[in-house]
Every structure is written in structure tokens, then in C-alpha cells.
Coordinates of C-alpha atoms in Angstrom, one line a residue:
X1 CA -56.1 -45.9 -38.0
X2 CA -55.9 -42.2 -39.4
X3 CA -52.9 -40.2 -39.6
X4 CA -54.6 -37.6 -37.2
X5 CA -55.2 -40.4 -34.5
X6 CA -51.4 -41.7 -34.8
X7 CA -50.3 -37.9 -34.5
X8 CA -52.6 -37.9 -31.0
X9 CA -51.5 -40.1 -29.9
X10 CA -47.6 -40.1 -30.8
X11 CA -48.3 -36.1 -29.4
X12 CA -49.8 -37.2 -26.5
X13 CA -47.2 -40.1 -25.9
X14 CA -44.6 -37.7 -26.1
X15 CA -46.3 -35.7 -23.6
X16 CA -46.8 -37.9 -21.4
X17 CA -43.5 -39.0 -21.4
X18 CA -41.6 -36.0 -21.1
X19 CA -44.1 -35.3 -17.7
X20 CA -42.8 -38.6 -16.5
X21 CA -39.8 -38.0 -17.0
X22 CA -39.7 -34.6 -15.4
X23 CA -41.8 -35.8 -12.0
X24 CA -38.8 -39.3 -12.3
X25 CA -35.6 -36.4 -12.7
X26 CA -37.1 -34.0 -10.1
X27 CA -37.7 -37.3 -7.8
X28 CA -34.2 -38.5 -8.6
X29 CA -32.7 -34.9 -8.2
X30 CA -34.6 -34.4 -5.0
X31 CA -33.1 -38.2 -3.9
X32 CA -30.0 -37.4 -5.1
X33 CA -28.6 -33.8 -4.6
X34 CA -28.4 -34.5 -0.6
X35 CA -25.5 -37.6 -1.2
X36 CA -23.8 -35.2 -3.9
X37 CA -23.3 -32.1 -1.3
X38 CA -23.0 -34.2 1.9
X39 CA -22.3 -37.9 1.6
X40 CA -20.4 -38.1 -1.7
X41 CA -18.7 -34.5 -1.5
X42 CA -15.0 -34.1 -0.5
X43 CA -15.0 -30.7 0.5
X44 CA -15.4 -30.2 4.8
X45 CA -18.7 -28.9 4.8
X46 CA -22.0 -30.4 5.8
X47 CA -25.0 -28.8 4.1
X48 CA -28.7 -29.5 5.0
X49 CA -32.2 -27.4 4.2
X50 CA -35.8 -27.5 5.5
X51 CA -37.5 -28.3 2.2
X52 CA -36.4 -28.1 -1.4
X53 CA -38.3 -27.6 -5.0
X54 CA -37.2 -28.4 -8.6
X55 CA -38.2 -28.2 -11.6
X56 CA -36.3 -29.9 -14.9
X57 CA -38.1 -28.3 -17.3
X58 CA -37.8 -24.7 -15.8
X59 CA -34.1 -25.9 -15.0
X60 CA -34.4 -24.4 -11.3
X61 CA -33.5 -25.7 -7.8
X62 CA -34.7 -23.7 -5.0
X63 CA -34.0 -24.5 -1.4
X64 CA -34.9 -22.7 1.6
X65 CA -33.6 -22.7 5.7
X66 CA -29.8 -24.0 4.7
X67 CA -27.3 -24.5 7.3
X68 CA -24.1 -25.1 6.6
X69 CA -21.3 -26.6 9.2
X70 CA -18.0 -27.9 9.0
X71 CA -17.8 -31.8 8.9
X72 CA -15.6 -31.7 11.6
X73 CA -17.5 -30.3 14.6
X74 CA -20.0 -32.9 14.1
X75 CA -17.3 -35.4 15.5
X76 CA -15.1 -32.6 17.4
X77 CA -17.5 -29.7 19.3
X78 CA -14.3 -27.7 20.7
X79 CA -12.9 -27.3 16.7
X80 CA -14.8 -24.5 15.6
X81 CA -12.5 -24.0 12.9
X82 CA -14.5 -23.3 9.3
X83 CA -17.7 -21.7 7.8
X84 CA -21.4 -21.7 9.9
X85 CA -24.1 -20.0 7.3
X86 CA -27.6 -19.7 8.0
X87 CA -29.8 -19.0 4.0
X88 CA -33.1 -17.9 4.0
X89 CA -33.1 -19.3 0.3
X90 CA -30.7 -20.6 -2.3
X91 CA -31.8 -20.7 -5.7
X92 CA -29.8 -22.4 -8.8
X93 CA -31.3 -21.4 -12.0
X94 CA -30.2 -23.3 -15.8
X95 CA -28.6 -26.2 -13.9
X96 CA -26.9 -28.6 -16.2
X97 CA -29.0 -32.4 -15.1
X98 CA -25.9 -34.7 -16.9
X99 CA -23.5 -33.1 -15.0
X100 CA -25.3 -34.4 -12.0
X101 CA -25.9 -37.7 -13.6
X102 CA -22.4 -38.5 -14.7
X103 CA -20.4 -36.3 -12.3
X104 CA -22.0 -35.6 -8.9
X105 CA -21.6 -32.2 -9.5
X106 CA -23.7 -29.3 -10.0
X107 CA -23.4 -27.1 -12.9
X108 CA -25.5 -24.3 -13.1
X109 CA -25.9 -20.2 -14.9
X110 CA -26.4 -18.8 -11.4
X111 CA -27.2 -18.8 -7.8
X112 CA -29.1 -16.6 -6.0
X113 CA -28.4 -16.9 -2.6
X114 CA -31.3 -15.0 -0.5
X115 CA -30.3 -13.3 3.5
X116 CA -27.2 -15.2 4.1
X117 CA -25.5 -15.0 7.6
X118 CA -22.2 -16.3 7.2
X119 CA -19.5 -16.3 10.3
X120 CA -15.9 -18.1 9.6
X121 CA -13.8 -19.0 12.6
X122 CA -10.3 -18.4 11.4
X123 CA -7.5 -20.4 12.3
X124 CA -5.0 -17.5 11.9
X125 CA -4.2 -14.2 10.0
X126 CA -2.4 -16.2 7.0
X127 CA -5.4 -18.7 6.5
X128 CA -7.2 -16.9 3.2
X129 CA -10.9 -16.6 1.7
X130 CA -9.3 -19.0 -1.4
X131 CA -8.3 -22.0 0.9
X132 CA -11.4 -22.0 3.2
X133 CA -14.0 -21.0 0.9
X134 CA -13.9 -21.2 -2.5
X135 CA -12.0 -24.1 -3.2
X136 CA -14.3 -26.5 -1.0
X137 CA -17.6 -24.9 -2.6
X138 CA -15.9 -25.4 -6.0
X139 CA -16.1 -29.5 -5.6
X140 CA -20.1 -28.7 -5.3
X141 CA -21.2 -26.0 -7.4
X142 CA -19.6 -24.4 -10.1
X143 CA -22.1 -21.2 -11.6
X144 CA -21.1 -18.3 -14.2
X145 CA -22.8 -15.8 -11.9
X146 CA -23.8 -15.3 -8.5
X147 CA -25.7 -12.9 -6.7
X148 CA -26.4 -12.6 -3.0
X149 CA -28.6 -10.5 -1.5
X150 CA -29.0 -9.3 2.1
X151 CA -25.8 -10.7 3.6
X152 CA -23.8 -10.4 6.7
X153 CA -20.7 -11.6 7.2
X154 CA -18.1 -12.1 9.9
X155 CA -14.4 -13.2 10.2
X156 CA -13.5 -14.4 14.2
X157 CA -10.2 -15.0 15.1
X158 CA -10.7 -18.9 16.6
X159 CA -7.9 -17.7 19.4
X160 CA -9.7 -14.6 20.8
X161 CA -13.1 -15.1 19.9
X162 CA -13.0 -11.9 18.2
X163 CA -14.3 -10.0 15.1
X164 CA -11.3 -9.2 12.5
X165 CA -14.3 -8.3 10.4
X166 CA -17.6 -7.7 9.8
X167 CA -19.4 -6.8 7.1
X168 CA -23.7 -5.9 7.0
X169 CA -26.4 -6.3 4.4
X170 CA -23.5 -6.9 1.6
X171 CA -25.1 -7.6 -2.0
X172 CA -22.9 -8.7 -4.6
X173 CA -23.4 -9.5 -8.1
X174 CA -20.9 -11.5 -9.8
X175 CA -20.7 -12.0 -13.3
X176 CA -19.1 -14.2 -15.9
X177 CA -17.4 -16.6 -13.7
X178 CA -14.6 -19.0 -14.7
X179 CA -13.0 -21.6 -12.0
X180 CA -10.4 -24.0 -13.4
X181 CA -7.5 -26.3 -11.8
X182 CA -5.5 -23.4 -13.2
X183 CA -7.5 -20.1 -11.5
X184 CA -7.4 -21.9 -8.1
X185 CA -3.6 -21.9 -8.2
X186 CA -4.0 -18.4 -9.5
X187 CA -4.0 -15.6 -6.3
X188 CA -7.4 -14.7 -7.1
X189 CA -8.9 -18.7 -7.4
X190 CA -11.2 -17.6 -10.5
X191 CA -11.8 -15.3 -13.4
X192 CA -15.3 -13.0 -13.7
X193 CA -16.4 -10.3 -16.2
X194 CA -17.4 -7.9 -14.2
X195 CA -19.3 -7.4 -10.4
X196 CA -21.0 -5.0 -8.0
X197 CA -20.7 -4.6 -4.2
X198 CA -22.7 -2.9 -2.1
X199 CA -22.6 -2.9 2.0
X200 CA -23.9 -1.0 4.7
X201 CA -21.2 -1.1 7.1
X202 CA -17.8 -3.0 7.7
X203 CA -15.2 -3.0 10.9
X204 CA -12.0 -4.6 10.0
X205 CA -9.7 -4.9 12.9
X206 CA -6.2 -5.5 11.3
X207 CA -3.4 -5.8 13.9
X208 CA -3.6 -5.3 17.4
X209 CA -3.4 -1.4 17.6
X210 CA -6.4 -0.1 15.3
X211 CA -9.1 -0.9 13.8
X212 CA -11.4 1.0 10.9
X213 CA -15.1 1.3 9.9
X214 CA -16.6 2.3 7.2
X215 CA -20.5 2.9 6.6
X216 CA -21.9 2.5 3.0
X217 CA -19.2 1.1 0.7
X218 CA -20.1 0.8 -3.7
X219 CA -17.2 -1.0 -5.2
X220 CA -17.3 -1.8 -9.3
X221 CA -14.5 -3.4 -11.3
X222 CA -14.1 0.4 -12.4
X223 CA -15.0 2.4 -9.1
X224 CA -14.9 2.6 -5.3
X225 CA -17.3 4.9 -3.1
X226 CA -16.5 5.1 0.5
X227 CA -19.0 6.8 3.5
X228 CA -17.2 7.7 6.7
X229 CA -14.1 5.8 6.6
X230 CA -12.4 5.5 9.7
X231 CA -8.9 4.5 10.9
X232 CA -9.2 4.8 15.4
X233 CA -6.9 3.2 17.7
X234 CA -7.7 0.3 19.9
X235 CA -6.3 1.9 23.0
X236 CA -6.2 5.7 24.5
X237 CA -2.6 7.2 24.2
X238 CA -1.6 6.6 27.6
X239 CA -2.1 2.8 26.8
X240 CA -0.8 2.6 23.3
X241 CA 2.5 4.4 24.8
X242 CA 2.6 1.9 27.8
X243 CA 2.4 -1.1 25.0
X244 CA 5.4 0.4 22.4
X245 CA 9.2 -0.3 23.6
X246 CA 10.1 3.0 20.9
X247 CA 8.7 5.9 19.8
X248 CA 5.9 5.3 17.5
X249 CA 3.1 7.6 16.2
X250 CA -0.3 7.6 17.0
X251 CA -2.7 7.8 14.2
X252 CA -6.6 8.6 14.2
X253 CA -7.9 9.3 10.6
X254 CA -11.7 10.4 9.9
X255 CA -12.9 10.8 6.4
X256 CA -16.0 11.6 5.2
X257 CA -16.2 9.9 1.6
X258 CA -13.4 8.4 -0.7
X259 CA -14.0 7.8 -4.1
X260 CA -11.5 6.0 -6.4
X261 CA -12.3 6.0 -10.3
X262 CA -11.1 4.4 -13.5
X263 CA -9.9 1.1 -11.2
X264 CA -7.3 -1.4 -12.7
X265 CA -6.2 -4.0 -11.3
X266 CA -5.8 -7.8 -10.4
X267 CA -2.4 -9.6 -10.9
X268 CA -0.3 -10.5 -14.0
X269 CA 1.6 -14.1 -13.4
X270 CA 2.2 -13.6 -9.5
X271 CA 3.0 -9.6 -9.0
X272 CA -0.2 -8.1 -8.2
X273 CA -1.2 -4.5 -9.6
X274 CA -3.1 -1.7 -8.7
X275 CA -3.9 1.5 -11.5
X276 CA -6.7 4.3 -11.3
X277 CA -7.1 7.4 -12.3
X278 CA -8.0 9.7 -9.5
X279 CA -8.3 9.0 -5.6
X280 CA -10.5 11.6 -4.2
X281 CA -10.3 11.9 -0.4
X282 CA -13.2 14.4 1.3
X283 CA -13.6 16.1 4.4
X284 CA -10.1 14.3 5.9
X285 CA -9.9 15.0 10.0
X286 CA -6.1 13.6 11.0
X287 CA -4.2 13.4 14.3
X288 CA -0.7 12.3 14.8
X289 CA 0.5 12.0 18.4
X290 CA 4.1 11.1 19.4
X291 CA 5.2 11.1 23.0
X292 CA 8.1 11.2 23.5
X293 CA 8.5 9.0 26.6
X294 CA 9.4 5.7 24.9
X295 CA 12.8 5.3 23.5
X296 CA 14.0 6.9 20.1
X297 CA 13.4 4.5 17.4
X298 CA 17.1 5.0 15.6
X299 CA 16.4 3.0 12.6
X300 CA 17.0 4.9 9.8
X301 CA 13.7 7.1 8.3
X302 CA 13.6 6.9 4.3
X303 CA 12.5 9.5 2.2
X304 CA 9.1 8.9 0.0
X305 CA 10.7 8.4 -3.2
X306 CA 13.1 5.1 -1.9
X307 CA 9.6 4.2 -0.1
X308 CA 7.7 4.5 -3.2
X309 CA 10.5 2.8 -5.1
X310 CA 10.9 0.1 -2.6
X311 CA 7.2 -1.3 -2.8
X312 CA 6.7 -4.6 -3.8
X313 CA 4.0 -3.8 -6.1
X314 CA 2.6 -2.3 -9.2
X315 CA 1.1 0.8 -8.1
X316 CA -0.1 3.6 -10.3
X317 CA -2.6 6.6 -9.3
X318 CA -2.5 9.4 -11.9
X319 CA -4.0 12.0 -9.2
X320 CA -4.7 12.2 -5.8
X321 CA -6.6 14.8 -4.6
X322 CA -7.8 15.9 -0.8
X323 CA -10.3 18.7 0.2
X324 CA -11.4 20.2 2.6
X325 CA -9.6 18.9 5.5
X326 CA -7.8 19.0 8.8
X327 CA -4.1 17.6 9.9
X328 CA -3.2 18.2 13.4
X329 CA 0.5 17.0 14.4
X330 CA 1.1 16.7 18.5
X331 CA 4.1 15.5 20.3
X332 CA 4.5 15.0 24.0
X333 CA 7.6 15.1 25.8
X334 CA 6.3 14.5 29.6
X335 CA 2.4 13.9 29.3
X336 CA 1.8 16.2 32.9
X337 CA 2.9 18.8 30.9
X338 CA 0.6 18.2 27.6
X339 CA 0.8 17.7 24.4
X340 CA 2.7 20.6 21.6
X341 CA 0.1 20.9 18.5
X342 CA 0.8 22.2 14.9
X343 CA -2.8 22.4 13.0
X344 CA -2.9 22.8 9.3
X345 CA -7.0 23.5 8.8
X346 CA -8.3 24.3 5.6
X347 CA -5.8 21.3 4.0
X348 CA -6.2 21.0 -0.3
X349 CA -3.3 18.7 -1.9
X350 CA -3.0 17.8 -5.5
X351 CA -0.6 15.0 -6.2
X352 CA 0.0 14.1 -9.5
X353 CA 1.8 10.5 -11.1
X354 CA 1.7 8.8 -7.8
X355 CA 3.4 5.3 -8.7
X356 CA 5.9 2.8 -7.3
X357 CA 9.1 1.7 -8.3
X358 CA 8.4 -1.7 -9.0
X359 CA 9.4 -3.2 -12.2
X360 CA 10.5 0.4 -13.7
X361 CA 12.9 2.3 -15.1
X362 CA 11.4 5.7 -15.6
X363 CA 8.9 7.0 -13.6
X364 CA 7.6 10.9 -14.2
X365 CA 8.2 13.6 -11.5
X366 CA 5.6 13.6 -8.7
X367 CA 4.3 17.1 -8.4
X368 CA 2.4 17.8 -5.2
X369 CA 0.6 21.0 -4.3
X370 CA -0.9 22.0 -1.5
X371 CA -2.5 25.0 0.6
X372 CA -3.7 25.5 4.0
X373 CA -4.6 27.5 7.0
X374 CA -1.7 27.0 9.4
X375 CA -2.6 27.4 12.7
X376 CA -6.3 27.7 11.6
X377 CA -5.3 31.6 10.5
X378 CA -2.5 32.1 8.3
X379 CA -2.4 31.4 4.3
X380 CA 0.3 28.6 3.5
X381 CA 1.2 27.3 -0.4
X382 CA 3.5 24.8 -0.5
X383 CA 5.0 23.5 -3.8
X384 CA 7.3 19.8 -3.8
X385 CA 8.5 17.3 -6.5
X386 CA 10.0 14.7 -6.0
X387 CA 11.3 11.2 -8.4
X388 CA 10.5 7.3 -7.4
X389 CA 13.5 6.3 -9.3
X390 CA 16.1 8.7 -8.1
X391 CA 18.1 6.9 -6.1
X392 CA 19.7 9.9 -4.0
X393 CA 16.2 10.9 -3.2
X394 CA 17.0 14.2 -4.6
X395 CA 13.6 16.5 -3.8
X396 CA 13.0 20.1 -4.2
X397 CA 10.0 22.5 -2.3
X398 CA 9.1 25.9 -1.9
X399 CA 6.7 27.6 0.1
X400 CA 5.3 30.9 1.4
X401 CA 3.1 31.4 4.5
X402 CA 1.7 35.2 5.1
X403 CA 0.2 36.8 7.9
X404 CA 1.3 34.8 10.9
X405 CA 1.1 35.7 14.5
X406 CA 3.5 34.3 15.8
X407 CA 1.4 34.5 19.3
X408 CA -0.5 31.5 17.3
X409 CA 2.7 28.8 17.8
X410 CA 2.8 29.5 21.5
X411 CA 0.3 25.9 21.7
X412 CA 3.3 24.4 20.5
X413 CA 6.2 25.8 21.9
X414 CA 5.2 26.3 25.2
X415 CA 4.7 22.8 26.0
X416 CA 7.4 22.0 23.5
X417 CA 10.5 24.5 23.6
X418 CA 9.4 26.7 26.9
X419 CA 8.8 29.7 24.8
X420 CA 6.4 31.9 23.7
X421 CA 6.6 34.6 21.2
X422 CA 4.7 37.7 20.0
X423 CA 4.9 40.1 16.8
X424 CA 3.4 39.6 12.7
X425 CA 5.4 37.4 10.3
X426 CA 4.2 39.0 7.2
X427 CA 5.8 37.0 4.8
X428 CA 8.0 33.9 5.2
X429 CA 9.4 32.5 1.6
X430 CA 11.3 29.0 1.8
X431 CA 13.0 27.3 -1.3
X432 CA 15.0 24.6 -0.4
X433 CA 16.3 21.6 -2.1
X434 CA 18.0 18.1 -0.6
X435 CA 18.1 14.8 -0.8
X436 CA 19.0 11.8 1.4
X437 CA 22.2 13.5 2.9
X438 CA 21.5 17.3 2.9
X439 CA 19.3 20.1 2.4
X440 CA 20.3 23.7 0.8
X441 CA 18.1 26.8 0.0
X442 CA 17.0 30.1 1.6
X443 CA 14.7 31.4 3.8
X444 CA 13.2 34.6 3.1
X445 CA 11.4 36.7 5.7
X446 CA 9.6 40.0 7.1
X447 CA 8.6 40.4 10.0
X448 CA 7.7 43.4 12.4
X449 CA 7.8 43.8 16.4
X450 CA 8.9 40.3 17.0
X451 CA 9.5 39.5 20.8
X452 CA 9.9 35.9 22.7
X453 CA 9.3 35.3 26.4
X454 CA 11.2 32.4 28.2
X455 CA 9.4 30.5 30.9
X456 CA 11.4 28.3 33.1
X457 CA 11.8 24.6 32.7
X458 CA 10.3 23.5 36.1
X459 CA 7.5 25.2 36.1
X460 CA 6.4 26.7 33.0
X461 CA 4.1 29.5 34.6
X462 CA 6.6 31.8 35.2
X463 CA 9.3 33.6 33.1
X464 CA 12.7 33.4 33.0
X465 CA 13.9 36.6 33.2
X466 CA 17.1 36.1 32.7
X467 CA 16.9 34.6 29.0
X468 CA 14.1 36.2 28.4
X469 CA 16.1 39.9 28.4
X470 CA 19.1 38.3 26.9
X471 CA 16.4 37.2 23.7
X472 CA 15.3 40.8 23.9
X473 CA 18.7 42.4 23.3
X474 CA 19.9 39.6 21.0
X475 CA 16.9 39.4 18.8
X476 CA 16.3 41.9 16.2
X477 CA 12.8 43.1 16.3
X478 CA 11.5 43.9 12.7
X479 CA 12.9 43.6 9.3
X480 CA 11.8 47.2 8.7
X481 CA 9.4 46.4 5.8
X482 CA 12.2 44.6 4.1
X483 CA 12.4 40.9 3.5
X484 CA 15.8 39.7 5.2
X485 CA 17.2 36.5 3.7
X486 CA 19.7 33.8 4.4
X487 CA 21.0 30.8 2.6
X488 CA 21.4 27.4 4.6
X489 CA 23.2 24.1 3.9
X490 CA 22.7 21.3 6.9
X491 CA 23.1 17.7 6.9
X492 CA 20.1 15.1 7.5
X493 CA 19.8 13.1 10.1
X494 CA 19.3 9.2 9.4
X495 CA 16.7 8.8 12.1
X496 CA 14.6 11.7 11.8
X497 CA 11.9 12.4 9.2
X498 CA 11.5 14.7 5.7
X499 CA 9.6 17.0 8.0
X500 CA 12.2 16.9 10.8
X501 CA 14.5 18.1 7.8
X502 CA 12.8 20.5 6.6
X503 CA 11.9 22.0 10.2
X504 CA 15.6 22.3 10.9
X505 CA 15.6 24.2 7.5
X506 CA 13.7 27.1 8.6
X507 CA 14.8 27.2 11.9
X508 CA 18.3 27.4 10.8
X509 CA 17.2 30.3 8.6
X510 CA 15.3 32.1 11.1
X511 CA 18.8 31.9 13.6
X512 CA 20.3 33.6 10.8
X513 CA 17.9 36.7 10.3
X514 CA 16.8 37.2 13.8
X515 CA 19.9 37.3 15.7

């Protein structure tokens, strides 16, 4: 026989071999992948599909229709404790054939994983996305990167029947994955390179009194990008107060976008930590109600700095930045009479070397500057620094607000303090500085035609006439185009807040020049 014949038909041997052998691997694949992720599988999850391709050669696995249940509701309907997922498609691409030959375990480059809907029924609050799902997936499948496109998801409380979250058409790309015995003991069960998240909505219901949305959310290992983040309360105020046995505030944040760049973070040994360069906060609408029905809460209220220094994390923001924004601060003493509001409009803050106290010894001065519209019409700066490791709090802040009618607090101290006031503050100068037992400074201020009216405390249409003309003679009326100043020293009180402090400041200061 010819050498050209032997080469036929050794080529043609080898062809034909290597075709047998892919259509007896895909056969034993196809037989054999079903008792590796059910029958021979120790993780709690049963996994079936409507029809399945592979290919050995092409080193793909493509199922399509998956459903996924715990094991145990098939012998236990009322447990609904676990993952349900409903895949359009699954796809394994580069799998590795000896590792299901000598392991019963599939080893693959990546997983596509094609319109997932994917609800876990959580046991409680503490039970965590490392116990319940990766570490029972990991005795299947173990990929370097996985993408998933088109995905919702939802976390239900198994008490309640209730959403703590849900999350719409999420796509994520995960790269450069790395699971060990020694990442799943880790608090974040595995290593990856890098990844990129997109979603078109979450809610995210964290304790029983709020909840928050977002719309469009972009998260990179680098970056964050936020759309309409919201922070609402579960109840109306009259509720919320009913529910609270002390004072507590209220809190309703709207903002339009955050974006968070330069992102660190992840954990070294067990202390996790969190670094970036600049949080940018846009468009910011906040509300703060306090009635003042419940009891005073008289646990002591900390300053930032022992707040900051306190946390137990690493926590490091060189600059924080908000625009364009709106704070509005009510508080209610009887809620027939309404609510006393203070509105800074027009809101711009820098805040620079924002960190936390843990694991330091030297932290730089936060600097924070910020300027406003008070009462939507009168120009306020406000300059305040401040150290996280300073351990009498020590603080100092200035200020200067211009052009104030004082007609303009009357929304507040009506309701409030029964009084009313008319006349221009043309300039009011405060420099103070304090710490976690007292505040010192002056108050500068000029002021022209200044006159309060008094209104009775039973009935708040009509006047008090009485300590109404005792203000007029008492009260001096202008400054006479001179800025009058006073000095003040007062003590802090333990249960009130830094802005309760510094309120008391200015008031105290005011006493002073006025009368």
C-alpha cells in the first residue's frame, strides 16, 4: 500500500474517531450533567431545563427553560425558604470535560446566563447572599466570568411575605473570578478583577420605618452613578409619631443623581474599607420633622468628630460635594397647631478629608463650606472645621447671613415661640468656637426698625398686648447703621444637638444687643 493511502486513511481514522468521540462525550455529557447538578450535588438546590445542546469541540453547554428550586420544598411545600429562578437560557462556554469526568464538577471560562428571574425567600435579616447563594452554586459550577443579562431579582422576607428588595433588568459582568476554601471564609466568598452593573430600578426596604428607590443605577469597581435616589418613610407622620416611645426625627430625602468616583474598597483581613475620591450629590430635596409630642430622648447627642471617630470602619472620602439643593427643618410641638419650618434653599457644601477614626492616629482637619438661601431670600456663608481625632470635639464656625427680613421667620416662630417679628437684619456676623462642653464667640449684628408682636398661647390669632408693648419698650429698635456686638460663653447641653448649640449661640447674642 502507498504512503498516500496509509496517510488517508490514518487521516480519515483520526477523523472519524475524533467525531465519535465528540457525538460519545456530548452523549455522555448530556447523560451525565443532570446526576452531577441534581442527584450527585450536595448543595440544596434542584435544577432541571426543557432541552440542552453541547458541543465538545466548540467546548459549549447551552441550556434553555431552567428552573431552579430548593430540594426541600419538594418534600416540605409550606418551607419556602431558598432560591426559585426561572432562565430563559444558560450558556457555559470553554468548559473543562475531565473535570466532569473525574470530579462531578463543572469547570468552565464563563456563563452567560440569558433573562433570569430570581426571587429568594429569606429566613431573616442576618441570613446573607454568601451562605444562600454562592456557596451552594460553588459545589456545581465554578467560572472565571459571568455575565447575566436581563435580570430581575427579589429578596422576600419568608415572615411577611414581603419585598426587602427588588432589583429590574440588572446586567452584570463579572470578570476574573477566583473561589477557593479560603475566599468562602473570606467576607466577600471570592476574588474578581474587575465588573460592571447596570439596573433599571431597585426598592430596598431596610428596617421597618423607610424604605428607598432608586431608578437607573451604573456601578464599576471604580465608580457609582445613581438616578433619583430616594430615602421615604413607610408611614405618614401622624403614624410614625404614634409608633416611636421618644422623640425621633423624621426623614424624607430626594435626590436627583449621585455619582461616586475613584472607588476603593473591599476588606483587608476582617475590617472592611471604603476610599473614593469625590461624592457628588445633585439636586438634594430634604425634610426633617420632629414632633415634639413623644418623650425627650435624653441619651446623650455626640458631636460629628467622636461620631466619625467612633465608626467601626475604614472610611475615607477626599470631597464631598452637594448642589443645588433644598434642606427644610420642621418641628411640631402640638400637631393642631402645625408644624415651625426653617428652609435653607439654594444649599452648596464642600466637605473636604471626610474619614473615620478607625485604626488612626492622625486624621487632617475637615473643612466644610457652605452657602444658602435662608428662608428662600437671604444670602448665608457658613464656614466650619472640625478634627475626627480630637477627643474634646473641639470645632470652630463662622458665618454671615445679609439681608434678612425678619418677617421671613415668622413660619417658624409663630407656631414655634408665639412670636412674630418685623424689621431688616442687614448683616448678622457669628464666629464661635466650642467643643463637647461649651461654646464661646461673638455675634455681630445690624439691624434697622426691628419690632416683635406677641400672640397669646391659647389662641395664637390674637396679640398679647401686654408683652407685646413691654418687647416694644425693652427692645432697641435699630443699631443705627452700626454693627453692635457681643461676646457669649454657654455651656452644652448633653441631650441636645451641634445645631441646638449653636442656636443657643446666636440667640444668646441677640438677648445681648437687642435689649
Amino acid at each position: 500500500m502507498k504512503w498516500y493511502w496509509k496517510t488517508l486513511i490514518g487521516f480519515s481514522s483520526l477523523i472519524l474517531f475524533a467525531i465519535l468521540l465528540d457525538i460519545g462525550l456530548n452523549i455522555w455529557v448530556k447523560s451525565h450533567l443532570p446526576k452531577i447538578i441534581n442527584n450527585k450535588n450536595d448543595s440544596a438546590y434542584y435544577i432541571t431545563y426543557k432541552n440542552m445542546d453541547v458541543s465538545f469541540w466548540s467546548g459549549y453547554i447551552i441550556a434553555n427553560e431552567v428552573v431552579i428550586v430548593p430540594k426541600a420544598v419538594l418534600k416540605d411545600s409550606i418551607t419556602k425558604a431558598g432560591i426559585y429562578a426561572k432562565v430563559k437560557s444558560v450558556e457555559v462556554r470553554q468548559f473543562k470535560v475531565w473535570s466532569l469526568l473525574f470530579h462531578d464538577k463543572l469547570k468552565a471560562k464563563s456563563i452567560t446566563v440569558e433573562h433570569p428571574n430570581v426571587i429568594l425567600y429569606q429566613k431573616n435579616s442576618k441570613e446573607n447572599v454568601k451562605n444562600s447563594v454562592v456557596a451552594p452554586f460553588e459545589k456545581i459550577i465554578t467560572v472565571t466570568d459571568i455575565y447575566l443579562n436581563h435580570g430581575d431579582i427579589k429578596i422576600i422576607n419568608i415572615k411577611n411575605n414581603k419585598a426587602v428588595l427588588s432589583v429590574t433588568d440588572i446586567n452584570l459582568n463579572l470578570d476574573g473570578i477566583v473561589i477557593t476554601d479560603k475566599t468562602l471564609d473570606d467576607k466577600i466568598p471570592f476574588q474578581f478583577n474587575n465588573y460592571k452593573l447596570t439596573c433599571d430600578r431597585i426598592y430596598y426596604h431596610p428596617n421597618e420605618y423607610y424604605h428607598i428607590k432608586t431608578k437607573k443605577l451604573i456601578s464599576t469597581k471604580s465608580e457609582l452613578k445613581i438616578d433619583k435616589l430616594e430615602m421615604l418613610p413607610t408611614y405618614s407622620r401622624r403614624k410614625f409619631v404614634s409608633k416611636i416611645p421618644q422623640e425621633k426625627d423624621i426623614y424624607t430625602l430626594l435626590c436627583d443623581t449621585v455619582s461616586i468616583t475613584k472607588i476603593d474598597w473591599g476588606f483587608k483581613a476582617d475590617d472592611f474599607f471604603f476610599h473614593c475620591n469625590a461624592i457628588n450629590l445633585n439636586n438634594v430635596a430634604a425634610n426633617i420633622y420632629r414632633s415634639k409630642e413623644p418623650a425627650d430622648n435624653l441619651t446623650k447627642k455626640y458631636l460629628y468628630s467622636k461620631l466619625l471617630r467612633d465608626m467601626k470602619f475604614d472610611l475615607k472620602v477626599d470631597t464631598l460635594k452637594i448642589r443645588n439643593s433644598l434642606i427644610e427643618y420642621e418641628e411640631e410641638k402640638k400637631s393642631e397647631n402645625g408644624a415651625g419650618k426653617i428652609i435653607f434653599s439654594s444649599f452648596n457644601l464642600t466637605a473636604t478629608s471626610l474619614c473615620s477614626g478607625f485604626k488612626r492616629e492622625k486624621t487632617p482637619d475637615i473643612i466644610i463650606k457652605a452657602n444658602c438661601k435662608f428662608m428662600k431670600k437671604s444670602p448665608l456663608n457658613v464656614a466650619w472645621k472640625l478634627n475626627v481625632m480630637d477627643k474634646t470635639d473641639g470645632f470652630a464656625i463662622k458665618g454671615t447671613l445679609t439681608h434678612f427680613d425678619a418677617q421671613n421667620m415668622g413660619v417658624f416662630t409663630k407656631p414655634y415661640m408665639n412670636v412674630t417679628a418685623k424689621g431688616m437684619l442687614d448683616q448678622v456676623h457669628f464666629n464661635f468656637a466650642g467643643n463637647d462642653k461649651m461654646m464661646s464667640g461673638n455675634l455681630a449684628v445690624e439691624y434697622d426698625d426691628l419690632k416683635f408682636t406677641i400672640y397669646k398661647k391659647d389662641d395664637r390669632k390674637k396679640i398679647n398686648k401686654l408683652l407685646t408693648l413691654v418687647a416694644t419698650i425693652f427692645v432697641k429698635k435699630d443699631t443705627k447703621d452700626k454693627i453692635k456686638a457681643a461676646d457669649i460663653e454657654i455651656e452644652r447641653i448633653p441631650e441636645k444637638s451641634f445645631y441646638n448649640l449653636l442656636f443657643r449661640g446666636i440667640a444668646e447674642g441677640l438677648k445681648k444687643i437687642l435689649v
